Coordinates of C-alpha atoms in Angstrom, one line a residue:
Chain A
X1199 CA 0.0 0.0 0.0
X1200 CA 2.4 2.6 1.1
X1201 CA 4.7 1.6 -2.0
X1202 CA 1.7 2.2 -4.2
X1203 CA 1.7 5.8 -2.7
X1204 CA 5.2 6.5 -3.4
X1205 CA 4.7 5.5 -6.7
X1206 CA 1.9 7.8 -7.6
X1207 CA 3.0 10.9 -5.9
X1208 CA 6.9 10.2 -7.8
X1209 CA 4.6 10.2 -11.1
X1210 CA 2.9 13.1 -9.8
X1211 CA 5.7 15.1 -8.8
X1212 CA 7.7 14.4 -11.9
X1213 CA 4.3 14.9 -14.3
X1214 CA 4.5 18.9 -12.0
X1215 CA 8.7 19.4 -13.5
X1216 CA 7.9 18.3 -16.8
X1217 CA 4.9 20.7 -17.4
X1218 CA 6.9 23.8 -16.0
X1219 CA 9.8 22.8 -18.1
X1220 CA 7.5 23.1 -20.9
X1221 CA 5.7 26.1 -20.1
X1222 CA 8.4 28.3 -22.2
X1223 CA 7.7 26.1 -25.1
X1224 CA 4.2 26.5 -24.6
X1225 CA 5.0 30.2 -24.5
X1226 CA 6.6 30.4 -27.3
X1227 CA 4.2 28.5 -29.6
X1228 CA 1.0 29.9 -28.2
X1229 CA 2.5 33.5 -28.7
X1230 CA 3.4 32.6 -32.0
X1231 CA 0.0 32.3 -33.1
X1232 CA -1.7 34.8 -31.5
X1233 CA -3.7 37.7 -33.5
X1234 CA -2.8 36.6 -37.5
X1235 CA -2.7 32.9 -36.7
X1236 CA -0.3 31.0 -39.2
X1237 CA -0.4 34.1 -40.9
X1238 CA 2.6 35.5 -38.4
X1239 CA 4.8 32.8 -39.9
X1240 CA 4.0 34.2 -43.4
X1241 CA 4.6 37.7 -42.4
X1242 CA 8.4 36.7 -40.7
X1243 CA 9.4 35.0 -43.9
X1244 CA 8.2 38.0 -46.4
X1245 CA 8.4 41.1 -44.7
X1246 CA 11.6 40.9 -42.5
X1247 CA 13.2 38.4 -45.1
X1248 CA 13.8 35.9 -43.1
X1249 CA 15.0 33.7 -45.8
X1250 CA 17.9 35.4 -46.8
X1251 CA 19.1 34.5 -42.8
X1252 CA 18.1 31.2 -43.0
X1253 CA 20.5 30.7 -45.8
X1254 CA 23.3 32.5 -44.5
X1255 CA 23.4 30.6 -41.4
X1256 CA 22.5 27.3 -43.6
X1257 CA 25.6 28.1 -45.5
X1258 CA 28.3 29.0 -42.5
X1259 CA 27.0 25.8 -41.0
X1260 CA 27.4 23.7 -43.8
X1261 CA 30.8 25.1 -44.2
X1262 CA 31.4 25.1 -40.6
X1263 CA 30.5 20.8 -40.6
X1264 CA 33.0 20.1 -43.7
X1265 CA 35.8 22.0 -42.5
X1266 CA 35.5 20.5 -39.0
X1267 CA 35.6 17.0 -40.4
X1268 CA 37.9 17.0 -42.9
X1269 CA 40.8 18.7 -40.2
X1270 CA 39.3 16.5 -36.9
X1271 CA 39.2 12.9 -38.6
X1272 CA 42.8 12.8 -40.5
X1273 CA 43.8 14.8 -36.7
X1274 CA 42.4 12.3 -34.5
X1275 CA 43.8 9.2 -36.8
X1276 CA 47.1 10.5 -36.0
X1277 CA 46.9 11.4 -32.1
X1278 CA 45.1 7.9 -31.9
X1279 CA 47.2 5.3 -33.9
X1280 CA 50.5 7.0 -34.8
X1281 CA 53.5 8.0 -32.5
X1282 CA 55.2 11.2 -33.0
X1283 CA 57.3 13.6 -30.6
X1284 CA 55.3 16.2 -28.8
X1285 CA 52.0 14.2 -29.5
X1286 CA 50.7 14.1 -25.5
X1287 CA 51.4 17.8 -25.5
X1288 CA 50.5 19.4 -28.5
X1289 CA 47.3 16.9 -27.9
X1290 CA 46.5 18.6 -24.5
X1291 CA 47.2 22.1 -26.0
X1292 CA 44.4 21.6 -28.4
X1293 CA 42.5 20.4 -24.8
X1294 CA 43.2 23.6 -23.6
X1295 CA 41.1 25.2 -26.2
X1296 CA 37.9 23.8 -25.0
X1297 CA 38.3 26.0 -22.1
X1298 CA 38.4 29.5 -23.4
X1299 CA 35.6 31.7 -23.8
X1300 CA 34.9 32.7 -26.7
X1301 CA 34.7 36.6 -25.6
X1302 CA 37.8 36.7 -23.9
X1303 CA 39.6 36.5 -27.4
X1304 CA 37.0 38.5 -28.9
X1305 CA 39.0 41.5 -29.2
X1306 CA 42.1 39.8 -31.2
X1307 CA 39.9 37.8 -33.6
X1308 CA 38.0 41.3 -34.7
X1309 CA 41.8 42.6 -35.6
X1310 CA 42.0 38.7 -37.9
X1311 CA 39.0 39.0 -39.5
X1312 CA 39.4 42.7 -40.3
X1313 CA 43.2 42.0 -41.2
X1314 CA 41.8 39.5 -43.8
X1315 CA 39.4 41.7 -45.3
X1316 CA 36.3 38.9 -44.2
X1317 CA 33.5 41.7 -43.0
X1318 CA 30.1 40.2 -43.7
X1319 CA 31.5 37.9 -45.5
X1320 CA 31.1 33.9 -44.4
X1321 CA 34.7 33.2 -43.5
X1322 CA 34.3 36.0 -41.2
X1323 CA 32.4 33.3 -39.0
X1324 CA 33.5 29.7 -40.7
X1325 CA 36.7 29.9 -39.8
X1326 CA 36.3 30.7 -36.0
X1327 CA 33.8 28.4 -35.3
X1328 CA 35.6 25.5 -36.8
X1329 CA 38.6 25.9 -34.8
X1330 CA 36.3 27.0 -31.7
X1331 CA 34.4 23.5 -32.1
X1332 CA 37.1 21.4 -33.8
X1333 CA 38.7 20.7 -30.3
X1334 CA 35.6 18.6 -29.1
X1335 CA 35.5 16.8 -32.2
X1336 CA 38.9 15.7 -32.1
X1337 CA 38.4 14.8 -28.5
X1338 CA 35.4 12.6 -29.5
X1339 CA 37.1 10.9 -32.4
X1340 CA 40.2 10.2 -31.2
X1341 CA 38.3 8.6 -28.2
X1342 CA 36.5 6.4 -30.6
X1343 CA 39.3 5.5 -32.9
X1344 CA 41.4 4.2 -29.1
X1345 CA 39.0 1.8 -29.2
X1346 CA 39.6 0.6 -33.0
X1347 CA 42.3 -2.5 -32.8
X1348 CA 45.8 -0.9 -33.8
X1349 CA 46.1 -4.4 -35.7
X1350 CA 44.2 -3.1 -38.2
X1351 CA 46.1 -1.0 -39.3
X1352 CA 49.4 -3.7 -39.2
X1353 CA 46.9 -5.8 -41.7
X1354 CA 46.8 -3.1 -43.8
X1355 CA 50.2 -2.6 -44.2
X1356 CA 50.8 -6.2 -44.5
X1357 CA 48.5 -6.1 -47.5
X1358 CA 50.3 -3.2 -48.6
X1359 CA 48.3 -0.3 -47.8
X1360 CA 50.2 2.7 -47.0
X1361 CA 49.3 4.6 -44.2
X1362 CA 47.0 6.9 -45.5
X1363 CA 45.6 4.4 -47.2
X1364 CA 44.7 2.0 -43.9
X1365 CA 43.1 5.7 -42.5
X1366 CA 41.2 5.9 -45.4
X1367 CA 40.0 2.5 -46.6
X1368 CA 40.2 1.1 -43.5
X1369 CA 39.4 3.2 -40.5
X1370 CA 37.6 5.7 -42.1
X1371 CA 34.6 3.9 -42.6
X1372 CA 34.2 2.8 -39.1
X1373 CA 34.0 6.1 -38.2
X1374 CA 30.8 6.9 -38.8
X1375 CA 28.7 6.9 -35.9
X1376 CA 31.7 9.2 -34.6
X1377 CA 31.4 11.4 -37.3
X1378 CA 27.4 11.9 -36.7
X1379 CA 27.7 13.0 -33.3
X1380 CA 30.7 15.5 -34.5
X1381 CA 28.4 17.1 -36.9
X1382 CA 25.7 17.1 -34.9
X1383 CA 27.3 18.9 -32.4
X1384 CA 28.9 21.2 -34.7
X1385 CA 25.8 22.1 -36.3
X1386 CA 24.2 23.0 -32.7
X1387 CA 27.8 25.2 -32.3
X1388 CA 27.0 27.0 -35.6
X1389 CA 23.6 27.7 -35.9
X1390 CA 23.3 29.0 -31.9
X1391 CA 26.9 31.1 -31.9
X1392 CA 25.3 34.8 -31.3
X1393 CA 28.6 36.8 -30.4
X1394 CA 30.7 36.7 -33.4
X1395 CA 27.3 36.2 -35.8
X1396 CA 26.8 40.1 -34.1
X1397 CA 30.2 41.4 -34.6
X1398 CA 31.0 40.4 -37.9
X1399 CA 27.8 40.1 -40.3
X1400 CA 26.8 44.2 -40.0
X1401 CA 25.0 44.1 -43.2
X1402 CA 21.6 43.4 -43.2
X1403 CA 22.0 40.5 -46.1
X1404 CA 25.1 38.6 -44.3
X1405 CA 23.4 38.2 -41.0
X1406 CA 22.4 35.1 -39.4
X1407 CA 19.3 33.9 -38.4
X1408 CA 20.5 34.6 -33.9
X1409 CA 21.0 37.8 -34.4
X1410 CA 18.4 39.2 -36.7
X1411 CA 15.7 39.3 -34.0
X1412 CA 18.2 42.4 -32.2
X1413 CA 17.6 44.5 -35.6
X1414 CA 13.9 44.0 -35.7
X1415 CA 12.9 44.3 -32.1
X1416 CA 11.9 48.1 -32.9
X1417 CA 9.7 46.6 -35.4
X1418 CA 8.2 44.1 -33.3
X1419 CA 7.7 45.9 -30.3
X1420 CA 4.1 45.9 -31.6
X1421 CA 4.4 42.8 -33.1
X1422 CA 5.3 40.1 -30.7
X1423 CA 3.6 37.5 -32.6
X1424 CA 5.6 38.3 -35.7
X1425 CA 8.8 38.4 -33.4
X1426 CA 7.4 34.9 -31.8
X1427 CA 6.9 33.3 -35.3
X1428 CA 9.9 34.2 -36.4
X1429 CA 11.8 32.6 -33.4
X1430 CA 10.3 29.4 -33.9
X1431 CA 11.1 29.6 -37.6
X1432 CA 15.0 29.7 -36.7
X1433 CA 14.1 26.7 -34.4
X1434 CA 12.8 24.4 -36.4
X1435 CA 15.9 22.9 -38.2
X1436 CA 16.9 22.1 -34.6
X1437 CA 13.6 20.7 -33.3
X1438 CA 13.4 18.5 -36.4
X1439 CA 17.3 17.1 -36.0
X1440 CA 16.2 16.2 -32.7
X1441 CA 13.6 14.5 -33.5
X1442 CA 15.1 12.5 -35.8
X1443 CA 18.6 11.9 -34.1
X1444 CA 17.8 12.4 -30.6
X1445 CA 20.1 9.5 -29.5
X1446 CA 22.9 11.2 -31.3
X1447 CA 22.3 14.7 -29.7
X1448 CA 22.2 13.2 -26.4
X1449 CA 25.3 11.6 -27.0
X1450 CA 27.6 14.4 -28.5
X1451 CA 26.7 17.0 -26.1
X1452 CA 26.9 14.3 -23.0
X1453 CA 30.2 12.3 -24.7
X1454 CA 32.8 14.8 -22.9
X1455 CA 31.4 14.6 -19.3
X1456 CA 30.5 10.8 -19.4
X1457 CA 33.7 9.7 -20.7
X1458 CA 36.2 11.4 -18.4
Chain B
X825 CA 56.0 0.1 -36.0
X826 CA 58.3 1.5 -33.0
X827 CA 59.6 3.7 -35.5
X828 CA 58.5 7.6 -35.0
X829 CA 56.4 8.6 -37.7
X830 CA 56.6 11.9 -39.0
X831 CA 54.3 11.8 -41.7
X832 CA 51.7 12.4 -38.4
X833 CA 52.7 15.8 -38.5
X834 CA 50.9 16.4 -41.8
X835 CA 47.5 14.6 -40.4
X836 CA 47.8 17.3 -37.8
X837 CA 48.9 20.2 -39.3
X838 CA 45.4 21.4 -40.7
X839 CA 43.6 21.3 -37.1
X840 CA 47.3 23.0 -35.2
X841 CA 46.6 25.7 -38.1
X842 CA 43.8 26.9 -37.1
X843 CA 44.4 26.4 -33.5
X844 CA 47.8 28.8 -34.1
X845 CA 45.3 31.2 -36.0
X846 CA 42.2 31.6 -33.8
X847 CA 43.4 30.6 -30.6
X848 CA 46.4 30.4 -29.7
X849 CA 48.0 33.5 -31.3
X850 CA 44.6 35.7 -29.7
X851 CA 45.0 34.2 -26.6
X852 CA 48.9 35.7 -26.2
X853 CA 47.6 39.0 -28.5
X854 CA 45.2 39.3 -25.8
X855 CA 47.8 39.4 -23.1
X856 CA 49.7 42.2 -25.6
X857 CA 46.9 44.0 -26.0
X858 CA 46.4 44.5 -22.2
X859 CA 49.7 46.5 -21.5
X860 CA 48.4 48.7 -23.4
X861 CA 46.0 51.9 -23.6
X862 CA 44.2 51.8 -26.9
X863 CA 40.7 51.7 -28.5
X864 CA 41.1 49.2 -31.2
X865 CA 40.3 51.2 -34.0
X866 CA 43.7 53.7 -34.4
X867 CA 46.7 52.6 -36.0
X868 CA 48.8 53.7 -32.7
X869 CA 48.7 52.3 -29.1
X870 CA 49.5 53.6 -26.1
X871 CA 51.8 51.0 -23.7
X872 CA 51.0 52.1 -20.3
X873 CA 52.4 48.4 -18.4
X874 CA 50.0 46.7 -15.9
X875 CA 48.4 50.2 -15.7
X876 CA 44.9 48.4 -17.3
X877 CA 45.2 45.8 -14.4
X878 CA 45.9 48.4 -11.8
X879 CA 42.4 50.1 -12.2
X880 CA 40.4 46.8 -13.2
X881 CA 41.8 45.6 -10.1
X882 CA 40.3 49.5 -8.0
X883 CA 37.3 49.0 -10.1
X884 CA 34.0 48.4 -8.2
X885 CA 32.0 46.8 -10.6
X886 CA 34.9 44.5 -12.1
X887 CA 34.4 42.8 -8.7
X888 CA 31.1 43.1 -8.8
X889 CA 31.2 40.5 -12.2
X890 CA 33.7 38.2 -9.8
X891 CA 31.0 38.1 -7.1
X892 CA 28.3 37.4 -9.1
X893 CA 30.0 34.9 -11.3
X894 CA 31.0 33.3 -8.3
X895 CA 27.4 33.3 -6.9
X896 CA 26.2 32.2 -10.2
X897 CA 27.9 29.5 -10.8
X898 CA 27.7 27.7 -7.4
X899 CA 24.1 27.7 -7.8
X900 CA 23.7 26.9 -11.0
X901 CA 26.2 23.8 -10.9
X902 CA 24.6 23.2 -7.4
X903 CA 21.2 23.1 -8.7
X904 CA 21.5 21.3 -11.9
X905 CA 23.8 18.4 -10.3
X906 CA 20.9 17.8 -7.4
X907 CA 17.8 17.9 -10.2
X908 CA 19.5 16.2 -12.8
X909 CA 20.4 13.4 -10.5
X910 CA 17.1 13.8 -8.6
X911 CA 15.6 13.0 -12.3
X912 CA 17.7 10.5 -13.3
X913 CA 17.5 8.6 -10.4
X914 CA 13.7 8.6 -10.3
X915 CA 13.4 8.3 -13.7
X916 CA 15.3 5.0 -13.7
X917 CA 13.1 2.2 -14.7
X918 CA 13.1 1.6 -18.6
X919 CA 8.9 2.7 -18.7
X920 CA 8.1 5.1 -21.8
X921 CA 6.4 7.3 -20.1
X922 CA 9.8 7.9 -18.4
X923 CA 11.6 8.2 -22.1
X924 CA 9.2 10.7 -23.0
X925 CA 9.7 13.1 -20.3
X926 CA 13.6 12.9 -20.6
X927 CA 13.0 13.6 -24.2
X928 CA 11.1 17.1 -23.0
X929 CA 13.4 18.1 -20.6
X930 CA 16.6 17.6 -22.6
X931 CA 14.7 19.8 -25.3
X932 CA 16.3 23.7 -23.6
X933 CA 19.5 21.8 -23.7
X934 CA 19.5 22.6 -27.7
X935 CA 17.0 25.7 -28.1
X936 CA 19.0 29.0 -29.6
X937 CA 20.0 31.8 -26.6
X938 CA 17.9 34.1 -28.7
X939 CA 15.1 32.4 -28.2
X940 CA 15.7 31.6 -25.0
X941 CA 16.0 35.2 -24.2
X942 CA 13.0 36.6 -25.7
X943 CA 10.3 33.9 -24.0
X944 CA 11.5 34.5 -20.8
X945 CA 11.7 38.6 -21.4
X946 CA 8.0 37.7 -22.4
X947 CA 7.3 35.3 -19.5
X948 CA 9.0 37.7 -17.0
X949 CA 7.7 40.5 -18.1
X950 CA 6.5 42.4 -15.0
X951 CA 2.9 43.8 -16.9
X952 CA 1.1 40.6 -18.9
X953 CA 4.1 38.3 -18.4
X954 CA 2.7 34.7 -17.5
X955 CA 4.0 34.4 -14.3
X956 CA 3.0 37.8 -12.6
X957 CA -0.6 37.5 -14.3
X958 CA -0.9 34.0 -12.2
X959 CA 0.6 35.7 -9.3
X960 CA -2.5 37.6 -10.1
X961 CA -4.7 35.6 -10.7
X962 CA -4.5 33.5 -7.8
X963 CA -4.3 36.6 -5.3
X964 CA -0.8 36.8 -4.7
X965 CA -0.3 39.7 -6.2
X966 CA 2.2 40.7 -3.6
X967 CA 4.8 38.3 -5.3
X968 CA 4.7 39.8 -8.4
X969 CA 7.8 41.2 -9.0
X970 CA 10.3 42.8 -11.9
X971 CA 12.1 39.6 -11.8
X972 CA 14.5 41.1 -14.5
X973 CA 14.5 44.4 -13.5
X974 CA 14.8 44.4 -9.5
X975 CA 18.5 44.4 -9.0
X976 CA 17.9 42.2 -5.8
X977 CA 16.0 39.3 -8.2
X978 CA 17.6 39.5 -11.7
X979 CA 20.4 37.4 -10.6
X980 CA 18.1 34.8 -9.3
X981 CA 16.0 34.8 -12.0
X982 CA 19.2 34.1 -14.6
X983 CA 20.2 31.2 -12.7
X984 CA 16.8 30.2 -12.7
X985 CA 16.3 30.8 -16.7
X986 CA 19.8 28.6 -16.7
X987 CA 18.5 25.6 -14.8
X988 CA 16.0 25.6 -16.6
X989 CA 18.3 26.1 -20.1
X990 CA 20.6 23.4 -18.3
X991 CA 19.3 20.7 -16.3
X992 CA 18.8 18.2 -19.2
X993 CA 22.2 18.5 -20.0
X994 CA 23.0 16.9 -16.5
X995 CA 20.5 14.7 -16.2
X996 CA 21.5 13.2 -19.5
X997 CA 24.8 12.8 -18.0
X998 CA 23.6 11.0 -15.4
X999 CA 21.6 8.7 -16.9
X1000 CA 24.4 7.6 -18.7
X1001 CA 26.3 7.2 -15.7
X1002 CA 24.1 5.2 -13.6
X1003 CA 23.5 3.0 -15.9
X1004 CA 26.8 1.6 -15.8
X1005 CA 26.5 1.1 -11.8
X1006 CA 26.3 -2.6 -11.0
X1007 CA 22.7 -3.5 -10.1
X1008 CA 23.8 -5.6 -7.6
X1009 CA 25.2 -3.1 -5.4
X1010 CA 21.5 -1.7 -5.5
X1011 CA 20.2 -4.9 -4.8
X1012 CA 22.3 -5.9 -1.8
X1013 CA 22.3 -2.3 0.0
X1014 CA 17.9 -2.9 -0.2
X1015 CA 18.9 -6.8 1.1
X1016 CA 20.7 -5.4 4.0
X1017 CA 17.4 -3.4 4.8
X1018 CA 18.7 -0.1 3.6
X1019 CA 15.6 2.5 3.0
X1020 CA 15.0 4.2 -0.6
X1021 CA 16.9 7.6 0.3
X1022 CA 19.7 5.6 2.1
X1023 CA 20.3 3.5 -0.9
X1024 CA 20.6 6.8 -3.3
X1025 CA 22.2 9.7 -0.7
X1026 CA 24.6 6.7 0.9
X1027 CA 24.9 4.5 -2.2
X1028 CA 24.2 5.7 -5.7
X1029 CA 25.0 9.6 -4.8
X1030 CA 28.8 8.6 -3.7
X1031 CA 29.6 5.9 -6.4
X1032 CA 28.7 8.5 -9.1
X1033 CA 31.9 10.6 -7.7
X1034 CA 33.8 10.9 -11.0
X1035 CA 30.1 12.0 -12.9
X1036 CA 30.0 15.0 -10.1
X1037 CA 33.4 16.0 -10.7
X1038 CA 33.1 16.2 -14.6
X1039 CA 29.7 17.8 -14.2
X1040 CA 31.5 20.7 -11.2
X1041 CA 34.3 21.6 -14.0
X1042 CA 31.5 21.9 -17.2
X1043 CA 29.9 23.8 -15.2
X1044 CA 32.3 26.2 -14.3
X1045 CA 33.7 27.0 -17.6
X1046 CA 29.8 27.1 -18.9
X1047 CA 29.2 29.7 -16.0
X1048 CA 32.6 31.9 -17.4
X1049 CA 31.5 31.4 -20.7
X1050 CA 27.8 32.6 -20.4
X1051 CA 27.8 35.6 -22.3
X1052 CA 24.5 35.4 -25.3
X1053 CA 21.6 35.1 -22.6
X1054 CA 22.6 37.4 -19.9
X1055 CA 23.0 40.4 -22.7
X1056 CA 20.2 39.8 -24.8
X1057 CA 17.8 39.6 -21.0
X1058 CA 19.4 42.2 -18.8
X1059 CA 23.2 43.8 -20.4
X1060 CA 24.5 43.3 -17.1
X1061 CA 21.9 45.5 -15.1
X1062 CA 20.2 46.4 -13.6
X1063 CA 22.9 48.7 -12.0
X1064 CA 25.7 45.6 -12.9
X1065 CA 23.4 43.3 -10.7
X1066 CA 23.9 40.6 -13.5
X1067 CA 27.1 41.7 -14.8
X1068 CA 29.4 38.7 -15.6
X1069 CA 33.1 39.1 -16.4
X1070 CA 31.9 38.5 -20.0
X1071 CA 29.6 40.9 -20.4
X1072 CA 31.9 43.7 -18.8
X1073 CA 34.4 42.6 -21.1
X1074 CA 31.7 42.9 -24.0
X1075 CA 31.2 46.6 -22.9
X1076 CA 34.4 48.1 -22.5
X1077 CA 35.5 46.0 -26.0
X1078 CA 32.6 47.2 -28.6
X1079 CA 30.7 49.7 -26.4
X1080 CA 32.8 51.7 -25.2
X1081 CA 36.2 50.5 -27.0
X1082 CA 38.5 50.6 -24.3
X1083 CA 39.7 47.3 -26.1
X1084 CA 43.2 47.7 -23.7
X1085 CA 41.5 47.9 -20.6
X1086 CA 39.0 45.1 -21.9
X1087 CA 41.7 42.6 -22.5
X1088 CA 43.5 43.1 -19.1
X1089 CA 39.1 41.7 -18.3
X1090 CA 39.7 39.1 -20.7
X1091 CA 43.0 38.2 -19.3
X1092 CA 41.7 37.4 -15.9
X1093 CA 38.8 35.0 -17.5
X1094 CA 41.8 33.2 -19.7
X1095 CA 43.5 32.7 -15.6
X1096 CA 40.3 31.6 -14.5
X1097 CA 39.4 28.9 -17.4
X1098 CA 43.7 27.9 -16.9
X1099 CA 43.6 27.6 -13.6
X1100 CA 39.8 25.4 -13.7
X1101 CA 41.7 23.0 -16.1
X1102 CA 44.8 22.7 -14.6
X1103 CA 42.7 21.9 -11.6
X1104 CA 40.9 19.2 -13.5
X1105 CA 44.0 17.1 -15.0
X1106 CA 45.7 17.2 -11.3
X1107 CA 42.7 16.1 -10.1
X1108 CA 41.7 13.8 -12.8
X1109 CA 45.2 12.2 -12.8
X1110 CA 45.3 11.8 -9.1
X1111 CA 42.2 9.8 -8.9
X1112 CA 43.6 7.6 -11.9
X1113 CA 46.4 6.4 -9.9

């Protein structure tokens, strides 16, 4: 009897947390569709040109992903299965990187950028982010290739592969699953960065989707439902990853703190 | 295979260049940039030596940030480690119903800090926000309050907006964590007539040590990182009762470019993050042994 009570008031008490955890989602969606309706959503995407953001931050993402596999896998091949002077240190360097705020070297990076010309242009922000979220990648992946056999790779050479060949033919594939989470996570990196998306894309064209909001809160003062529709606009590529990989999301964001 | 293989460099080299580029090199610019008096923009700057430091360091509201960030991270890790776990450990048995509510509450874990921001400016808000209005409703109007704007709440009512941002993260973690525990060890400590909460505050809490410690250290660096939320809800205020090192950094960099004086802030955050993962190898290794 008394176990049956605990029972029903843990389901109670945890039904009470999952409603106010999703009150601000209810917030947002209600508000989203109050006065126009769906129509909201229309307005976002014509009048403010919402578009045009979704595609710059589509494209510095998309960049962002490629560039952060193709330097983490070939990276974390080497700090996993080849030896090489300095590779403990220059490995927990790289470590060190996951530590730094981004702000902090804020200042610096503005004097990059600007040296290389990249204003509101998309290297302004690929470049950063990649070696901002490179770091976790390489962490992850060189953590899964430890536990590829090294013997592997001694086949391979047996057979006469060379050793970019064994990384490519051989342990490349296997990589996969590795590979999902690291773009997964890169993805989340990309589209949510605000700081440098504010500092570097001043044009109205160039910016991305986390910072456009700022430039039309005048406008939406009296137009929260706009604003609202709008927000959920820019959240929807995430809402439908995560729906479709949630295993993975859980995964690359969790992998640092389990694992250590 | 004993041989040392140089050809490893080259695997490297694209990840070490932009690590050189965008972090490393800033990181020691940074560190430059802080000797000296200057506003980012001219061509000449003005070397004044620790000068920068000298009046961060007589600088009220610079250890204002420190206080708060201190205040803010303790009770966000605090928090987030004793729901998370609370969750996880409750939510243990493989039922859906369970599944499904994990799913919800991991869902802040991924939303943008823009959006974030502008629900809970909406929510907040002291006239027609959600919460006051069922204050309100409910006749305890004396509770509303300006949660963002009352310089005695706004602080509260970040960490509070963070848990909530946060707590799926950790609970995640958790739930990985446990279940690697050895049922067994559950088992036995209920045969030896141990209650419920004795088995998890006695048994489960302490064998998930290494899980606490990893979750301590993310959470630090998160709370010295936080920079998107706290200036799209408050910009520090009211009167610097939110301020964060990052967000004073943000001002005196691009509002009111005194990018010297801002990197001497920046400097002290680079310490802090050091000093947090110098901390977490010593530690790290010491248990390993």
């Amino acid at each position: 009897m008394l176990i049956r009570r605990i029972e029903w008031f843990r389901h109670l008490v945890l039904l009470a947390i999952v409603c106010a955890f999703c009150i601000p989602l209810y917030e947002l969606l209600k508000t989203s569709f109050e006065r126009h309706g769906i129509h909201n959503y229309y307005d976002a995407l014509t009048r403010i040109d919402l578009g045009r953001n979704l595609l710059n931050s589509t494209v510095v993402t998309v960049c962002t992903i490629v560039l952060v596999l193709l330097v983490t896998m070939p990276a974390a091949f080497a700090f996993s299965k080849m030896r090489f002077p300095l590779r403990n240190a220059l490995f927990l360097m790289i470590l060190l990187a996951l530590m730094i705020p981004g702000i902090a070297i804020a200042v610096p990076v503005v004097q990059i950028v600007r040296s290389f010309d990249w204003f509101n242009k998309y290297w302004a922000l690929v470049f950063p982010y990649t070696a901002i979220l490179a770091p976790f990648g390489l962490v992850l992946a060189k953590g899964f290739m430890d536990q590829l056999p090294k013997e592997m790779q001694e086949a391979g050479l047996v057979d006469g592969c060379s050793v970019f060949q064994s990384f490519l033919r051989i342990y490349l594939p296997l990589t996969q699953p590795i590979a999902m989470i690291v773009t997964i996570f890169t993805f989340l990196g990309s589209w949510n960065e605000f700081l440098f998306a504010m500092i570097f894309m001043r044009k109205e064209k160039m910016q991305m989707v986390t910072t456009i909001p700022i430039k039309f809160q005048v406008d939406f003062v009296t137009n929260m439902p706009g604003l609202f529709a709008a927000l959920v606009i820019i959240q929807l590529p995430l809402i439908v990853l995560y729906v479709l990989f949630q295993k993975h999301f859980k995964e690359g964001l969790t992998a640092g703190a389990v694992k250590s | 295979m004993r041989t040392r293989q140089y050809s490893a460099y080259l695997y490297i080299a694209p990840i070490m260049a932009f690590f050189l580029v965008f972090l490393l090199y800033p990181l020691l610019y940074t560190f430059r940039i802080s000797l000296f008096e200057w506003n980012g923009i001219d061509k000449t700057m003005n070397y004044i030596g620790l000068a920068n430091y000298r009046v961060m360091f007589n600088d009220p509201v610079f250890w204002q940030s420190m206080r708060n960030f201190v205040t803010f991270a303790v009770l966000v890790v605090g928090i987030q480690m004793i729901l998370g776990f609370l969750l996880a450990y409750s939510m243990r048995r493989p039922l859906k119903i369970f599944t499904a509510y994990k799913t919800i509450i991991f869902v802040p874990v991924i939303l943008t800090p823009i959006v974030v921001s502008y629900v809970f400016t909406n929510l907040l808000a002291y006239n027609g926000g959600l919460l006051n209005e069922s204050l309100r409703t409910i006749g305890l109007d004396f509770l509303a309050a300006k949660w963002l704007g009352d310089p005695r709440i706004a602080l509260f009512s970040i960490v509070a907006i963070t848990v909530w941002a946060g707590t799926g993260f950790s609970m995640s973690v958790y739930v990985s964590s446990m279940t690697s525990l050895p049922n067994e060890v559950l088992e036995a400590s209920r045969i030896d007539g141990a209650s419920r909460r004795q088995t998890m505050v006695k048994v489960v809490w302490p064998m998930l040590r290494d899980t606490h410690f990893s979750l301590t250290i993310i959470g630090a660096i998160s709370a010295l990182k936080i920079f998107d939320i706290i200036y799209l809800l408050t910009r520090g205020g009211p009167v610097h009762a939110t301020e964060m090192p990052s967000t004073y950094m943000f001002n005196s960099a691009f509002v009111t470019y005194e990018q010297g004086y801002a990197s001497a802030v920046a400097g002290v955050m680079i310490l802090f993050a050091m000093t947090i993962t110098i901390f977490q190898l010593r530690l790290s290794r010491g248990s390993a042994n």
